[in-house]
C-alpha positions as a printed NumPy array, in Angstrom:
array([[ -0.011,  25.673,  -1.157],
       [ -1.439,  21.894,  -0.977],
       [ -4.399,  20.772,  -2.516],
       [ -6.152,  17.726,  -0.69 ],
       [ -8.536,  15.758,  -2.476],
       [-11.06 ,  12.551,  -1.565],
       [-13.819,  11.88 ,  -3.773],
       [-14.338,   8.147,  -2.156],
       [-17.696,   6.043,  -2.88 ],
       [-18.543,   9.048,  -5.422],
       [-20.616,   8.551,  -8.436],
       [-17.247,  10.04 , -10.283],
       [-16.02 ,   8.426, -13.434],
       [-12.759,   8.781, -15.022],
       [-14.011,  11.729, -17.279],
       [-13.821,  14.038, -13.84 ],
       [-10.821,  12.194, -11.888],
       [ -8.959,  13.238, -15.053],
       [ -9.778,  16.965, -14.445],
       [ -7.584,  16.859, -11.199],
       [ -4.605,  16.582, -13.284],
       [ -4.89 ,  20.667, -13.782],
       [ -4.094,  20.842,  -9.869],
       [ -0.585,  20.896,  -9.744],
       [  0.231,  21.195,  -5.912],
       [ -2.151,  18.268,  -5.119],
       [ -0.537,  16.35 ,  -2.517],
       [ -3.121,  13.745,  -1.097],
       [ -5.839,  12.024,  -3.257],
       [ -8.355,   9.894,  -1.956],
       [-10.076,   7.249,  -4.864],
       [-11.494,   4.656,  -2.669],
       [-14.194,   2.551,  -3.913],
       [-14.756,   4.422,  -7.542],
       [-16.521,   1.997,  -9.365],
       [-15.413,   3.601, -12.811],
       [-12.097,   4.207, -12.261],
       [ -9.545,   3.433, -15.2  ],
       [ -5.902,   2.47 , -14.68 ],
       [ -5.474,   5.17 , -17.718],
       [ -6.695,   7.737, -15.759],
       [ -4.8  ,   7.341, -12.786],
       [ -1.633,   7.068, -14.335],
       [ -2.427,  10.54 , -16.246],
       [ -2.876,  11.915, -12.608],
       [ -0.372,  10.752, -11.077],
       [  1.571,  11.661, -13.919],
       [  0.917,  15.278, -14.117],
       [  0.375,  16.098, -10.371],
       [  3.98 ,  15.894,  -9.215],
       [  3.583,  16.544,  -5.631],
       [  1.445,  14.194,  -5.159],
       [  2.611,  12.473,  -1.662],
       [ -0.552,  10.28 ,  -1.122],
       [ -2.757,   7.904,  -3.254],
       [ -5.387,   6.04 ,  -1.898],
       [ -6.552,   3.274,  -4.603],
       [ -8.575,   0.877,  -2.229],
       [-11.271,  -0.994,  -3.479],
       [-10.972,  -0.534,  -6.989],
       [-10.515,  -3.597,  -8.901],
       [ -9.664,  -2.312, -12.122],
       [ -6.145,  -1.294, -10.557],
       [ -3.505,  -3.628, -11.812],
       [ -0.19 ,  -4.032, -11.961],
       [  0.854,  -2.169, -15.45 ],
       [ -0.547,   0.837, -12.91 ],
       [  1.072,   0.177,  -9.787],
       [  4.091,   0.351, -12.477],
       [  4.041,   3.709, -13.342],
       [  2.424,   4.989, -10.496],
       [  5.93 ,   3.466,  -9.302],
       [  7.945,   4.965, -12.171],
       [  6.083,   8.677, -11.945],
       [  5.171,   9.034,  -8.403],
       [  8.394,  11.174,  -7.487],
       [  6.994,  12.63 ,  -4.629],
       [  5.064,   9.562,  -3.561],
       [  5.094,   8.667,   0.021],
       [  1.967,   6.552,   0.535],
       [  0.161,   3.838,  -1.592],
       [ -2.616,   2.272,  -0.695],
       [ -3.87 ,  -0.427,  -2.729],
       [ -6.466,  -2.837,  -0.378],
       [ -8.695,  -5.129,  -2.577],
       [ -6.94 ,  -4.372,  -6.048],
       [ -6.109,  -6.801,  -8.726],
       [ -2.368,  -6.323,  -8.093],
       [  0.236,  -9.45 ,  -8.393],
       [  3.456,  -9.917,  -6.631],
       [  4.272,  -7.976, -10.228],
       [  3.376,  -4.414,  -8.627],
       [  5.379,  -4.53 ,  -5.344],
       [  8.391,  -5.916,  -7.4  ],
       [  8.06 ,  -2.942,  -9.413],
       [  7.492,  -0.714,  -6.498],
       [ 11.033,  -2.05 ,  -4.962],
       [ 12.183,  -1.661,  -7.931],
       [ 11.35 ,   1.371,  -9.536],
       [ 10.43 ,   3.885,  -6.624],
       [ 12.916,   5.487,  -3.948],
       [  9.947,   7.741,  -2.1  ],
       [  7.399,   5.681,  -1.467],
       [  7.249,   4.32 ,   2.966],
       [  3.892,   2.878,   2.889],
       [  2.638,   0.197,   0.701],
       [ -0.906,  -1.695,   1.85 ],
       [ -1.484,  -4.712,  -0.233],
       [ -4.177,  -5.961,   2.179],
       [ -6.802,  -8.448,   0.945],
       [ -4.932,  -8.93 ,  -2.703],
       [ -5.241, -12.551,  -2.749],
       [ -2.336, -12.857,  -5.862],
       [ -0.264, -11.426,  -3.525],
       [  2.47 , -14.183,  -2.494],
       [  6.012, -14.691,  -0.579],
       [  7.48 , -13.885,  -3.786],
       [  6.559, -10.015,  -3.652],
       [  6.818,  -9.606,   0.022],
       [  9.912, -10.495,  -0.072],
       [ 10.795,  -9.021,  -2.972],
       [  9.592,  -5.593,  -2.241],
       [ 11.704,  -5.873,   1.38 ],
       [ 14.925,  -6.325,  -0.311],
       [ 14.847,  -4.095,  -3.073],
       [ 13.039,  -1.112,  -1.682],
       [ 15.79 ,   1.618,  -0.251],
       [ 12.697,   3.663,   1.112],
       [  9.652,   1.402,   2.598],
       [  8.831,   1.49 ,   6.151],
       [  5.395,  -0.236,   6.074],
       [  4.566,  -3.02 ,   4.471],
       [  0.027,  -3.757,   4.49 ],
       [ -0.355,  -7.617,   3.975],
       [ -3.518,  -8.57 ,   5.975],
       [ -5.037, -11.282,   4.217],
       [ -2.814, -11.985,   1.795],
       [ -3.322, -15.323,   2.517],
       [ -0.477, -16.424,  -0.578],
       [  1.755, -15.096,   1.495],
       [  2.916, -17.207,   4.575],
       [  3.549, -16.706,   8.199],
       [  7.103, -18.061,   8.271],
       [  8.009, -16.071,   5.599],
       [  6.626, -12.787,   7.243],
       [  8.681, -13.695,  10.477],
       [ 11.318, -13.932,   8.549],
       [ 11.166, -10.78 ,   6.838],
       [ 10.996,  -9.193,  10.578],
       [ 14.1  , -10.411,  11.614],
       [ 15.929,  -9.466,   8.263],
       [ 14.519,  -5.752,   7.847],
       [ 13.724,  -4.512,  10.937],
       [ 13.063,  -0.953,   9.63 ],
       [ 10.087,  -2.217,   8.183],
       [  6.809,  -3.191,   9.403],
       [  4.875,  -5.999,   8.022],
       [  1.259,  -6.155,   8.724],
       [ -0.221,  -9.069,   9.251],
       [ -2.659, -10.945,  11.532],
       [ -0.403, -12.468,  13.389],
       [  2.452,  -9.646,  13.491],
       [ -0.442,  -6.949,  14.383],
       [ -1.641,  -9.509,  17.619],
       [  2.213,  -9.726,  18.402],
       [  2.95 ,  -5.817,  18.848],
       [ -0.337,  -5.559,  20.391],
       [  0.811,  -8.023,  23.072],
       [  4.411,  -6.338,  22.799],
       [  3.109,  -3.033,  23.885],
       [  0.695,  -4.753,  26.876],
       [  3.866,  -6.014,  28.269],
       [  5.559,  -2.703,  28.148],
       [  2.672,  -0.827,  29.858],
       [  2.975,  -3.504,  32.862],
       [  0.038,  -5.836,  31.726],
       [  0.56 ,  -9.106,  33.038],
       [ -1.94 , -12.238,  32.15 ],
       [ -1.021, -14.023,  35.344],
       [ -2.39 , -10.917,  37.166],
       [ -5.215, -10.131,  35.112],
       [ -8.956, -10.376,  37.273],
       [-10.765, -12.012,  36.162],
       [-14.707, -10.525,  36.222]])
């Protein structure tokens, strides 16, 4: 059996996330927004909980990249990693390229270090990534996103722009046309 697990916006500290290490099966864990959350602490979870498919580190600011590291190095079951509005680098997604072979999803949304360095990085090192979250990551440039599409087109990049353009992509499939369009 799975174990699921969100203790979001929680007045939690470290002292109890580290208690979740004794469920072994956990699969999904949910740590948005834990205002005392220590990079020690999730590295001992993700450590010890080895099916652990799902981490959801949003909004914690303590998160850096020595954690993204390991979380990269001892996630072997790790799937999904979501890390919008923490103090990564382009540091963490080189080491998630680099050091993980499980994890398809990687949101880097609203980390500000984040440049074209580790987007593109992360693309061309990564054998398993599918999704790539970089919505105002405003280091990282438009061009170089576009160019990322074209070169690995197994993997989606979020952006802005790219999220408007397969938006507009799928209008056009469903028979929308602007030209026709009433206007009320």
């Amino acid at each position: 059996d799975t174990a699921v697990c969100g203790v979001q916006k929680c007045s939690v500290t470290s002292l109890g996330v580290i208690h979740l290490t004794r469920l072994k099966n956990l699969s999904s864990l949910d740590l948005r927004h834990i205002s005392e959350l220590d990079n020690e602490t999730v590295m001992e979870v993700v450590k010890q909980c080895r099916s652990l498919s799902s981490l959801n580190l949003c909004l914690n600011w303590s998160i850096n990249d020595r954690c993204v590291e390991i979380i990269a190095k001892e996630g072997r079951s790790l799937k999904e990693l979501y890390l919008v509005s923490c103090k990564i680098t382009d540091y963490a997604l080189i080491a998630i390229g680099k050091y993980s072979s499980t994890i398809e999803t990687v949101d880097a949304g609203w980390c500000k270090e984040i440049t074209d360095q580790g987007a593109t990085q992360i693309a061309k090192s990564s054998k398993s990534l599918r999704y790539l979250g970089l919505m105002r990551c405003d280091k990282v440039n438009e061009e170089t996103v576009e160019r990322l599409v074209q070169q690995y087109p197994h993997i989606v990049f979020s952006t802005v722009i790219q999220d408007c353009k397969r938006t507009l992509e799928r209008a056009y499939q469903m028979g929308w046309n602007p030209n026709s369009s009433s206007a009320s």
